[in-house]
Amino acid sequence: MSGSAAALLPGRCQWRLAAADIVAVAERDALGTTARLAVWPASALPAAAGAVDSELDRLDRAASRFRPDSEVSRLHAMGGGPVDVSDALAEAIGIALAAAEWSGGLSDPALGAALVALGYDRDFAEVPRDRWDDTDALAPARLWQAWRSIRLTGCRVQVPAGVVLDLGATAKGLGADWSADAAMRASGCGGVVVSLGGDVAVAGESPRGGWPVLVADDHRLRARPAPARAATQLIRLSRGGLATSSITCRQWRRSGRTLHHIIDPRTGLPATGPWRTVSVAAATCADANAASTAAIVAGSAAPQWLGDRDIPARLVDRGGRVLHTGGWPVSDGGVLRPPEQRWLQLPAGLPRRIGGSRDPS
Amino acid sequence: MHGYEDAGLRRLDEPAGTGQASDSAAMRHAVERRDTGRRQTRRISGWAAAGLVAGVAAGAGYFAHAVPPAAVSTSSTAVQGTPGTAGQKPTLTHPVVTSGGSGVVAGTSGGSATSTGGSPASGSTVQWQDN
């Protein structure tokens, strides 16, 4: 893959790409969404892209519930016994469980059965956008606190029969963290930013003033047309991660009801709170991802929940009103300063793996 | 409902017992189809250059013309840097990534923002913003 990335660089100006002040930006489809990579100097792009490919492939093979050959699919098929899994899946599950503990269950990795019952049982691109069938399928699933029944000791995991893992609340953030770190190590670049479906991680040194990041409902928005300008914000990010959860994406209709993919574990149904989009900055993108999901689920209690923890967040309600907490910059172009302390701690015996190496911190 | 089965420790690559042969064949078939699709997809999509952003204003213009059009994503945006010196950190004025929800927009995004201010929350660090 690094070869194809290299082919993207115009050969006749390769000499110029070594200049430190040139940033290369590339993107690809990945994990049912878009991965976007920006790196400086531009000559580091092929190595960085290859490293990101490896991390995305590792995450997909470990944690995708849509691949029959993924580790998590085989884990479900084994019916509840203890199983030794890869470092990657162990870390993904460990982070998801840590997020559940930290958020009091608002971010929950055991909601896969609810999503399947609602019709999100395949790659989202293949989910019927409007399906009419037995409305009993929308009966609430009893999943509250089911995540507590999952056991993880080192790389040994036990998922009870009937519990279906969905690591979506943290896995993309974790993948962005892995990818940014791996790109930095592999390419020796000055700095890199990786966005995985709008969940953003940075590594190395940022451009002067920080990486400019647009915050919006949809991660695919590139420009800021006048009608949408009020709903977006430009911020600058120099370290850590930034994640956005939104109910405006991944929507579908079933039996006349509009559904989305952020499930409230207390009901087993899509969250019904006032927020359409929540963005959070944190020490890592996985941390930010957990908090943004939890805030959507927390509903009207989210501002208090975020404010009490001094979490930098930007909340957009269904009417478009914007609320900031925890020092999130109010002005357009403001500098976003994520907290340095990680919120999610892996269980003892499972050091955090970053970019193919062990980080005991 | 969530009780554990009384099963011994297994590894994911172990066979799971009777009836596994047909399941394995079906899985192999599914994996082959998927891998074939992935290879085809990679050949078609892979990474697409979305832009080269120059910290030197003159360079930005040069690369905007030098990048072959076929290699540039249709979603690329022209991102301009500000003048700097080669060998220094770049300075960017336009966003290179967007943090937002993933997936397909279903019509609720956009600038419907209207605000009158005021906060429904009591958190001391909360600020409302009018749009």
Short mmCIF file of C-alpha atoms in Angstrom, two decimals:
data_model
loop_
_atom_site.label_atom_id
_atom_site.label_comp_id
_atom_site.label_asym_id
_atom_site.label_seq_id
_atom_site.Cartn_x
_atom_site.Cartn_y
_atom_site.Cartn_z
CA MET A 1 0.00 0.00 0.00
CA SER A 2 2.87 2.32 0.64
CA GLY A 3 3.80 1.86 -2.99
CA SER A 4 0.43 3.10 -4.15
CA ALA A 5 0.73 6.04 -1.81
CA ALA A 6 4.13 6.80 -3.28
CA ALA A 7 2.60 6.76 -6.73
CA LEU A 8 0.33 9.57 -5.67
CA LEU A 9 3.23 11.91 -5.28
CA PRO A 10 4.11 13.72 -8.47
CA GLY A 11 7.51 12.39 -9.51
CA ARG A 12 8.78 15.50 -11.16
CA CYS A 13 8.57 17.44 -7.94
CA GLN A 14 9.80 14.80 -5.50
CA TRP A 15 12.76 16.96 -4.67
CA ARG A 16 10.48 19.58 -3.19
CA LEU A 17 8.58 17.15 -0.98
CA ALA A 18 11.47 16.88 1.46
CA ALA A 19 10.91 20.45 2.53
CA ALA A 20 9.61 20.44 6.07
CA ASP A 21 6.96 23.02 5.37
CA ILE A 22 5.03 20.92 2.89
CA VAL A 23 2.12 18.91 4.30
CA ALA A 24 0.74 15.97 2.33
CA VAL A 25 -2.88 14.95 2.79
CA ALA A 26 -4.34 11.63 1.65
CA GLU A 27 -7.47 9.66 2.31
CA ARG A 28 -8.93 6.22 1.71
CA ASP A 29 -11.99 4.18 2.53
CA ALA A 30 -11.54 2.10 5.66
CA LEU A 31 -13.69 0.34 8.25
CA GLY A 32 -16.88 1.45 6.56
CA THR A 33 -15.86 5.09 6.71
CA THR A 34 -13.04 7.38 5.62
CA ALA A 35 -9.48 7.48 6.91
CA ARG A 36 -7.63 10.74 6.32
CA LEU A 37 -3.97 11.35 6.93
CA ALA A 38 -1.95 14.56 6.93
CA VAL A 39 1.79 14.47 7.47
CA TRP A 40 4.75 16.79 7.26
CA PRO A 41 7.11 16.78 5.50
CA ALA A 42 5.23 15.42 2.50
CA SER A 43 8.03 12.99 1.69
CA ALA A 44 6.95 10.98 4.75
CA LEU A 45 3.56 10.19 3.22
CA PRO A 46 4.33 6.72 1.72
CA ALA A 47 5.78 5.32 4.94
CA ALA A 48 3.08 6.94 7.06
CA ALA A 49 0.29 5.64 4.82
CA GLY A 50 1.73 2.14 4.93
CA ALA A 51 1.84 2.23 8.72
CA VAL A 52 -1.75 3.44 8.92
CA ASP A 53 -2.81 0.65 6.56
CA SER A 54 -1.26 -1.92 8.87
CA GLU A 55 -2.99 -0.54 11.94
CA LEU A 56 -6.39 -0.32 10.25
CA ASP A 57 -6.03 -3.86 8.99
CA ARG A 58 -5.06 -5.03 12.48
CA LEU A 59 -8.10 -3.33 13.99
CA ASP A 60 -10.46 -4.64 11.31
CA ARG A 61 -9.25 -8.22 11.69
CA ALA A 62 -9.53 -8.02 15.46
CA ALA A 63 -12.69 -6.08 16.19
CA SER A 64 -15.05 -5.94 13.20
CA ARG A 65 -18.38 -7.58 13.97
CA PHE A 66 -19.14 -7.58 10.24
CA ARG A 67 -16.28 -9.85 9.20
CA PRO A 68 -16.94 -13.55 9.67
CA ASP A 69 -13.22 -14.13 10.05
CA SER A 70 -12.56 -11.37 12.60
CA GLU A 71 -11.48 -12.36 16.06
CA VAL A 72 -14.56 -10.87 17.66
CA SER A 73 -16.87 -12.79 15.31
CA ARG A 74 -15.08 -16.04 16.14
CA LEU A 75 -15.23 -15.12 19.81
CA HIS A 76 -19.02 -14.83 19.58
CA ALA A 77 -19.22 -18.13 17.75
CA MET A 78 -17.40 -19.93 20.54
CA GLY A 79 -20.29 -19.52 22.93
CA GLY A 80 -19.04 -18.11 26.18
CA GLY A 81 -15.87 -19.96 27.11
CA PRO A 82 -12.58 -18.29 28.02
CA VAL A 83 -10.52 -17.54 24.94
CA ASP A 84 -6.99 -16.24 24.35
CA VAL A 85 -7.08 -13.36 21.91
CA SER A 86 -4.53 -11.12 20.22
CA ASP A 87 -2.94 -8.13 21.92
CA ALA A 88 -4.95 -5.88 19.61
CA LEU A 89 -8.35 -7.31 20.53
CA ALA A 90 -7.42 -7.52 24.20
CA GLU A 91 -6.54 -3.84 24.19
CA ALA A 92 -9.68 -2.92 22.25
CA ILE A 93 -11.86 -4.79 24.74
CA GLY A 94 -9.85 -3.46 27.67
CA ILE A 95 -10.31 0.12 26.57
CA ALA A 96 -14.02 -0.46 25.95
CA LEU A 97 -14.49 -1.93 29.42
CA ALA A 98 -12.48 0.91 30.94
CA ALA A 99 -14.76 3.36 29.13
CA ALA A 100 -17.83 1.62 30.54
CA GLU A 101 -16.43 1.76 34.07
CA TRP A 102 -15.33 5.39 33.73
CA SER A 103 -18.64 6.55 32.27
CA GLY A 104 -20.84 4.60 34.65
CA GLY A 105 -22.06 2.44 31.79
CA LEU A 106 -23.05 5.28 29.44
CA SER A 107 -20.43 4.02 26.98
CA ASP A 108 -21.12 0.30 26.76
CA PRO A 109 -19.38 -2.37 24.63
CA ALA A 110 -22.12 -4.98 25.16
CA LEU A 111 -24.80 -3.41 22.98
CA GLY A 112 -24.18 -5.44 19.84
CA ALA A 113 -27.39 -7.45 20.28
CA ALA A 114 -29.44 -4.25 20.41
CA LEU A 115 -27.89 -2.95 17.20
CA VAL A 116 -28.48 -6.28 15.48
CA ALA A 117 -32.12 -6.29 16.64
CA LEU A 118 -32.58 -2.80 15.23
CA GLY A 119 -31.22 -3.88 11.86
CA TYR A 120 -27.60 -2.68 12.05
CA ASP A 121 -26.26 -6.18 11.51
CA ARG A 122 -23.94 -5.62 8.55
CA ASP A 123 -21.66 -2.94 7.10
CA PHE A 124 -23.69 0.24 7.34
CA ALA A 125 -23.51 0.74 3.58
CA GLU A 126 -25.57 -2.45 3.23
CA VAL A 127 -28.16 -1.69 5.92
CA PRO A 128 -31.57 -1.07 4.28
CA ARG A 129 -32.33 2.61 4.71
CA ASP A 130 -36.07 2.08 4.97
CA ARG A 131 -37.43 -1.28 6.01
CA TRP A 132 -40.91 -2.20 7.14
CA ASP A 133 -41.44 -5.33 9.17
CA ASP A 134 -42.57 -6.67 12.53
CA THR A 135 -42.40 -3.78 14.97
CA ASP A 136 -41.70 -6.25 17.78
CA ALA A 137 -38.14 -6.16 16.49
CA LEU A 138 -37.92 -2.73 18.07
CA ALA A 139 -38.76 -3.99 21.53
CA PRO A 140 -36.13 -2.80 24.00
CA ALA A 141 -33.34 -5.24 24.72
CA ARG A 142 -32.42 -5.79 28.35
CA LEU A 143 -28.75 -4.98 28.23
CA TRP A 144 -28.19 -2.51 31.06
CA GLN A 145 -24.87 -3.27 32.76
CA ALA A 146 -24.35 -6.44 30.69
CA TRP A 147 -20.79 -5.27 30.10
CA ARG A 148 -20.01 -6.15 33.72
CA SER A 149 -20.34 -9.83 32.82
CA ILE A 150 -17.37 -9.63 30.42
CA ARG A 151 -14.11 -10.87 31.90
CA LEU A 152 -10.67 -9.81 30.68
CA THR A 153 -7.46 -11.03 32.27
CA GLY A 154 -4.36 -10.22 30.26
CA CYS A 155 -5.18 -11.45 26.77
CA ARG A 156 -7.77 -13.95 28.01
CA VAL A 157 -11.37 -12.87 27.51
CA GLN A 158 -14.70 -14.41 28.41
CA VAL A 159 -17.88 -13.05 26.85
CA PRO A 160 -21.03 -14.76 28.13
CA ALA A 161 -23.34 -16.45 25.66
CA GLY A 162 -25.94 -13.93 24.53
CA VAL A 163 -23.68 -10.90 24.86
CA VAL A 164 -22.58 -9.41 21.52
CA LEU A 165 -19.66 -7.02 21.59
CA ASP A 166 -19.85 -3.77 19.68
CA LEU A 167 -16.68 -1.76 20.24
CA GLY A 168 -17.82 1.18 18.13
CA ALA A 169 -17.79 3.68 21.00
CA THR A 170 -14.03 3.41 21.42
CA ALA A 171 -12.53 1.34 18.60
CA LYS A 172 -12.30 4.05 15.97
CA GLY A 173 -10.65 6.36 18.47
CA LEU A 174 -8.25 3.64 19.45
CA GLY A 175 -7.52 2.97 15.80
CA ALA A 176 -6.77 6.64 15.24
CA ASP A 177 -4.39 6.61 18.23
CA TRP A 178 -2.63 3.50 16.96
CA SER A 179 -2.43 4.88 13.43
CA ALA A 180 -1.01 8.27 14.35
CA ASP A 181 1.62 6.72 16.58
CA ALA A 182 2.54 4.06 14.01
CA ALA A 183 2.76 6.63 11.22
CA MET A 184 5.05 8.75 13.34
CA ARG A 185 7.34 5.84 14.19
CA ALA A 186 7.44 4.37 10.70
CA SER A 187 8.02 7.55 8.78
CA GLY A 188 10.12 9.58 11.18
CA CYS A 189 8.05 12.53 10.10
CA GLY A 190 7.81 15.85 11.87
CA GLY A 191 4.17 15.43 12.76
CA VAL A 192 1.03 13.62 11.71
CA VAL A 193 -2.72 13.83 12.16
CA VAL A 194 -5.03 10.89 11.44
CA SER A 195 -8.79 11.06 11.19
CA LEU A 196 -10.71 7.80 11.24
CA GLY A 197 -14.30 8.60 10.43
CA GLY A 198 -13.93 11.97 12.10
CA ASP A 199 -12.13 10.72 15.21
CA VAL A 200 -8.81 12.54 15.18
CA ALA A 201 -5.44 11.73 16.76
CA VAL A 202 -2.21 13.66 16.45
CA ALA A 203 1.39 12.61 17.03
CA GLY A 204 4.71 14.41 16.81
CA GLU A 205 4.90 18.14 16.35
CA SER A 206 1.98 20.02 14.93
CA PRO A 207 2.28 22.83 12.42
CA ARG A 208 2.74 26.25 13.96
CA GLY A 209 -0.35 27.08 15.97
CA GLY A 210 -1.67 23.51 15.81
CA TRP A 211 -3.40 21.35 13.21
CA PRO A 212 -6.46 23.21 11.92
CA VAL A 213 -9.46 20.89 12.38
CA LEU A 214 -13.00 21.58 11.26
CA VAL A 215 -15.64 20.42 13.74
CA ALA A 216 -18.97 19.55 12.15
CA ASP A 217 -21.86 17.09 12.17
CA ASP A 218 -20.33 15.04 9.36
CA HIS A 219 -16.63 14.24 9.08
CA ARG A 220 -16.81 14.37 5.29
CA LEU A 221 -17.54 18.09 5.27
CA ARG A 222 -14.49 19.82 3.81
CA ALA A 223 -15.58 23.31 2.96
CA ARG A 224 -17.76 25.64 4.98
CA PRO A 225 -20.59 26.84 2.80
CA ALA A 226 -22.35 29.87 4.23
CA PRO A 227 -25.58 28.09 5.25
CA ALA A 228 -23.64 25.53 7.28
CA ARG A 229 -21.03 27.86 8.68
CA ALA A 230 -22.87 28.47 11.92
CA ALA A 231 -22.98 24.74 12.63
CA THR A 232 -19.22 24.30 12.23
CA GLN A 233 -16.16 25.54 14.05
CA LEU A 234 -12.48 25.65 13.20
CA ILE A 235 -10.21 24.74 16.11
CA ARG A 236 -6.48 24.10 16.40
CA LEU A 237 -5.16 20.90 17.96
CA SER A 238 -1.54 20.24 18.93
CA ARG A 239 -1.72 17.00 20.88
CA GLY A 240 -4.02 14.24 22.07
CA GLY A 241 -7.27 13.37 20.40
CA LEU A 242 -10.58 14.81 19.31
CA ALA A 243 -13.67 12.71 18.70
CA THR A 244 -17.16 13.56 17.56
CA SER A 245 -20.29 11.45 18.00
CA SER A 246 -23.38 12.36 16.05
CA ILE A 247 -26.85 10.95 15.61
CA THR A 248 -27.13 12.68 12.23
CA CYS A 249 -24.96 10.04 10.60
CA ARG A 250 -25.72 6.34 10.34
CA GLN A 251 -29.45 6.80 10.39
CA TRP A 252 -31.97 4.38 8.94
CA ARG A 253 -35.72 3.81 9.14
CA ARG A 254 -37.44 0.70 10.30
CA SER A 255 -41.18 0.20 10.52
CA GLY A 256 -41.69 3.93 10.23
CA ARG A 257 -39.22 4.92 12.96
CA THR A 258 -35.99 6.77 12.37
CA LEU A 259 -33.14 5.00 14.13
CA HIS A 260 -29.47 5.77 14.68
CA HIS A 261 -26.46 3.86 15.91
CA ILE A 262 -25.86 5.39 19.35
CA ILE A 263 -27.72 3.12 21.74
CA ASP A 264 -28.82 4.05 25.24
CA PRO A 265 -27.94 0.96 27.30
CA ARG A 266 -30.75 1.80 29.74
CA THR A 267 -33.36 1.24 27.04
CA GLY A 268 -31.62 -0.77 24.33
CA LEU A 269 -32.89 1.80 21.83
CA PRO A 270 -31.29 4.79 20.09
CA ALA A 271 -30.52 7.65 22.46
CA THR A 272 -33.27 10.26 22.53
CA GLY A 273 -31.53 13.14 24.28
CA PRO A 274 -31.32 16.74 23.07
CA TRP A 275 -27.88 16.54 21.42
CA ARG A 276 -27.36 15.75 17.77
CA THR A 277 -23.56 16.06 17.87
CA VAL A 278 -20.99 16.10 20.66
CA SER A 279 -17.24 16.66 20.21
CA VAL A 280 -14.72 16.02 22.98
CA ALA A 281 -10.98 16.60 23.30
CA ALA A 282 -8.88 14.27 25.45
CA ALA A 283 -5.38 12.95 26.01
CA THR A 284 -6.14 10.17 23.54
CA CYS A 285 -8.71 9.80 20.81
CA ALA A 286 -10.08 6.66 22.48
CA ASP A 287 -10.74 8.65 25.64
CA ALA A 288 -12.41 11.39 23.62
CA ASN A 289 -14.48 8.83 21.73
CA ALA A 290 -15.77 7.29 24.95
CA ALA A 291 -16.73 10.68 26.36
CA SER A 292 -18.49 11.93 23.24
CA THR A 293 -20.59 8.77 23.05
CA ALA A 294 -21.38 8.93 26.76
CA ALA A 295 -22.48 12.55 26.42
CA ILE A 296 -24.95 11.73 23.64
CA VAL A 297 -26.39 8.94 25.80
CA ALA A 298 -26.44 11.09 28.96
CA GLY A 299 -28.86 13.42 27.21
CA SER A 300 -29.93 16.47 29.20
CA ALA A 301 -27.52 15.49 31.98
CA ALA A 302 -24.53 15.70 29.64
CA PRO A 303 -23.51 19.34 30.33
CA GLN A 304 -23.43 18.67 34.05
CA TRP A 305 -21.62 15.35 33.55
CA LEU A 306 -19.00 16.95 31.30
CA GLY A 307 -18.70 20.12 33.36
CA ASP A 308 -18.16 18.23 36.61
CA ARG A 309 -15.20 16.43 34.99
CA ASP A 310 -13.90 19.61 33.34
CA ILE A 311 -14.02 17.88 29.96
CA PRO A 312 -13.52 20.15 26.94
CA ALA A 313 -16.59 19.51 24.82
CA ARG A 314 -18.77 21.12 22.18
CA LEU A 315 -22.41 20.05 22.16
CA VAL A 316 -24.86 20.86 19.39
CA ASP A 317 -28.52 20.35 20.15
CA ARG A 318 -31.15 19.27 17.67
CA GLY A 319 -32.02 22.88 16.96
CA GLY A 320 -28.43 23.84 16.24
CA ARG A 321 -27.62 25.62 19.50
CA VAL A 322 -24.03 25.17 20.59
CA LEU A 323 -22.83 24.62 24.14
CA HIS A 324 -19.23 24.52 25.31
CA THR A 325 -17.79 22.93 28.45
CA GLY A 326 -14.41 22.52 30.07
CA GLY A 327 -12.48 25.24 28.31
CA TRP A 328 -13.44 24.38 24.75
CA PRO A 329 -12.55 27.53 22.77
CA VAL A 330 -15.57 29.63 21.95
CA SER A 331 -13.96 31.57 19.13
CA ASP A 332 -13.52 30.25 15.62
CA GLY A 333 -9.89 29.25 15.11
CA GLY A 334 -9.33 28.92 18.85
CA VAL A 335 -6.72 26.60 20.33
CA LEU A 336 -8.12 23.41 21.83
CA ARG A 337 -6.10 22.15 24.79
CA PRO A 338 -6.95 18.55 25.69
CA PRO A 339 -6.23 17.38 29.23
CA GLU A 340 -2.91 15.57 29.59
CA GLN A 341 -4.23 12.89 31.93
CA ARG A 342 -5.75 9.76 30.39
CA TRP A 343 -9.19 8.86 31.68
CA LEU A 344 -9.22 5.25 30.53
CA GLN A 345 -6.82 2.92 32.29
CA LEU A 346 -6.29 -0.61 31.03
CA PRO A 347 -6.61 -3.46 33.53
CA ALA A 348 -3.44 -4.62 35.28
CA GLY A 349 -1.46 -7.06 33.16
CA LEU A 350 -2.53 -5.47 29.90
CA PRO A 351 -0.13 -2.68 28.99
CA ARG A 352 -1.31 -0.33 26.30
CA ARG A 353 0.00 -1.30 22.89
CA ILE A 354 0.72 1.63 20.66
CA GLY A 355 1.88 1.20 17.11
CA GLY A 356 3.23 -2.31 17.49
CA SER A 357 5.15 -1.70 20.66
CA ARG A 358 4.35 -1.83 24.34
CA ASP A 359 3.78 1.34 26.24
CA PRO A 360 3.57 0.59 29.96
CA SER A 361 2.26 4.03 30.84
CA MET B 1 -29.23 -14.74 30.45
CA HIS B 2 -25.57 -13.84 30.51
CA GLY B 3 -24.28 -16.89 32.37
CA TYR B 4 -21.07 -18.48 31.26
CA GLU B 5 -21.03 -21.85 29.59
CA ASP B 6 -18.90 -24.37 31.34
CA ALA B 7 -16.30 -24.54 28.62
CA GLY B 8 -12.57 -24.90 28.87
CA LEU B 9 -10.09 -22.36 27.59
CA ARG B 10 -9.76 -22.34 23.82
CA ARG B 11 -7.83 -20.40 21.29
CA LEU B 12 -9.59 -18.72 18.45
CA ASP B 13 -7.88 -20.83 15.81
CA GLU B 14 -9.02 -24.14 17.34
CA PRO B 15 -11.78 -26.16 15.71
CA ALA B 16 -14.98 -25.99 17.73
CA GLY B 17 -16.13 -29.60 17.35
CA THR B 18 -18.79 -31.44 15.39
CA GLY B 19 -20.57 -29.62 12.66
CA GLN B 20 -17.59 -27.38 12.23
CA ALA B 21 -16.61 -28.72 8.83
CA SER B 22 -19.53 -27.22 6.94
CA ASP B 23 -19.31 -24.03 8.99
CA SER B 24 -15.62 -23.75 8.19
CA ALA B 25 -16.25 -24.24 4.49
CA ALA B 26 -18.88 -21.53 4.56
CA MET B 27 -16.58 -19.23 6.46
CA ARG B 28 -13.68 -19.90 4.08
CA HIS B 29 -15.96 -19.10 1.18
CA ALA B 30 -17.08 -15.89 2.85
CA VAL B 31 -13.51 -14.92 3.64
CA GLU B 32 -12.37 -15.63 0.09
CA ARG B 33 -15.17 -13.50 -1.30
CA ARG B 34 -14.36 -10.74 1.14
CA ASP B 35 -10.62 -10.84 0.50
CA THR B 36 -11.19 -10.77 -3.22
CA GLY B 37 -13.43 -7.78 -2.74
CA ARG B 38 -10.88 -6.11 -0.55
CA ARG B 39 -8.15 -6.57 -3.15
CA GLN B 40 -10.41 -5.16 -5.84
CA THR B 41 -11.42 -2.30 -3.61
CA ARG B 42 -7.82 -1.52 -2.78
CA ARG B 43 -6.87 -1.45 -6.42
CA ILE B 44 -9.69 0.93 -7.10
CA SER B 45 -9.53 3.19 -4.07
CA GLY B 46 -6.53 2.82 -1.77
CA TRP B 47 -5.13 6.13 -0.71
CA ALA B 48 -6.01 9.14 -2.78
CA ALA B 49 -3.95 12.26 -2.49
CA ALA B 50 -6.21 14.95 -1.16
CA GLY B 51 -3.73 17.76 -1.43
CA LEU B 52 -0.28 19.08 -0.83
CA VAL B 53 -0.23 22.00 1.50
CA ALA B 54 2.66 24.36 1.22
CA GLY B 55 4.01 26.48 4.00
CA VAL B 56 5.50 28.66 1.29
CA ALA B 57 2.83 30.50 -0.61
CA ALA B 58 4.60 30.17 -3.94
CA GLY B 59 5.00 26.47 -3.41
CA ALA B 60 1.30 26.04 -2.78
CA GLY B 61 0.52 27.40 -6.19
CA TYR B 62 3.16 25.26 -7.82
CA PHE B 63 1.91 22.02 -6.32
CA ALA B 64 -1.68 22.85 -7.05
CA HIS B 65 -0.72 22.61 -10.68
CA ALA B 66 1.85 19.82 -10.37
CA VAL B 67 -0.39 17.18 -8.78
CA PRO B 68 -1.90 15.01 -11.54
CA PRO B 69 -5.67 15.58 -11.53
CA ALA B 70 -6.40 11.84 -11.60
CA ALA B 71 -4.55 11.35 -8.34
CA VAL B 72 -6.42 13.98 -6.43
CA SER B 73 -9.60 13.12 -4.59
CA THR B 74 -12.70 14.85 -5.80
CA SER B 75 -13.28 15.87 -2.20
CA SER B 76 -9.97 17.63 -1.96
CA THR B 77 -9.89 21.23 -0.91
CA ALA B 78 -7.40 23.86 -1.81
CA VAL B 79 -5.55 24.51 1.39
CA GLN B 80 -3.18 27.39 1.51
CA GLY B 81 -0.27 27.89 3.80
CA THR B 82 1.32 31.10 4.84
CA PRO B 83 4.84 32.18 3.99
CA GLY B 84 7.59 30.42 5.88
CA THR B 85 11.12 29.20 5.51
CA ALA B 86 11.95 25.76 4.15
CA GLY B 87 13.05 23.47 6.95
CA GLN B 88 10.70 24.98 9.49
CA LYS B 89 7.37 23.75 10.74
CA PRO B 90 4.55 24.50 8.33
CA THR B 91 1.81 26.96 9.09
CA LEU B 92 -1.66 25.99 7.99
CA THR B 93 -4.62 28.30 7.73
CA HIS B 94 -7.25 25.89 6.43
CA PRO B 95 -8.40 22.59 7.95
CA VAL B 96 -6.85 19.36 6.75
CA VAL B 97 -9.25 17.06 8.61
CA THR B 98 -12.80 17.30 9.91
CA SER B 99 -14.01 15.90 13.19
CA GLY B 100 -17.61 14.83 12.77
CA GLY B 101 -19.90 11.86 12.83
CA SER B 102 -19.04 8.95 10.57
CA GLY B 103 -21.37 7.53 7.98
CA VAL B 104 -24.08 8.95 5.80
CA VAL B 105 -25.70 12.26 6.53
CA ALA B 106 -29.46 11.94 6.68
CA GLY B 107 -30.47 15.53 6.31
CA THR B 108 -30.24 17.02 9.76
CA SER B 109 -26.80 18.54 9.51
CA GLY B 110 -26.19 22.02 8.30
CA GLY B 111 -26.78 25.51 9.42
CA SER B 112 -30.14 25.49 11.07
CA ALA B 113 -28.54 27.08 14.08
CA THR B 114 -30.59 29.60 15.92
CA SER B 115 -29.86 30.52 19.46
CA THR B 116 -31.03 32.78 22.16
CA GLY B 117 -28.43 31.88 24.72
CA GLY B 118 -28.99 30.82 28.28
CA SER B 119 -27.89 27.57 29.81
CA PRO B 120 -29.99 24.62 30.93
CA ALA B 121 -27.12 23.30 32.97
CA SER B 122 -25.60 24.32 36.25
CA GLY B 123 -22.02 23.26 35.47
CA SER B 124 -19.75 26.19 36.13
CA THR B 125 -17.61 25.64 33.03
CA VAL B 126 -20.51 25.52 30.61
CA GLN B 127 -20.93 28.27 28.07
CA TRP B 128 -23.68 28.73 25.54
CA GLN B 129 -22.92 30.29 22.21
CA ASP B 130 -25.25 32.04 19.84
CA ASN B 131 -24.90 31.13 16.22
#
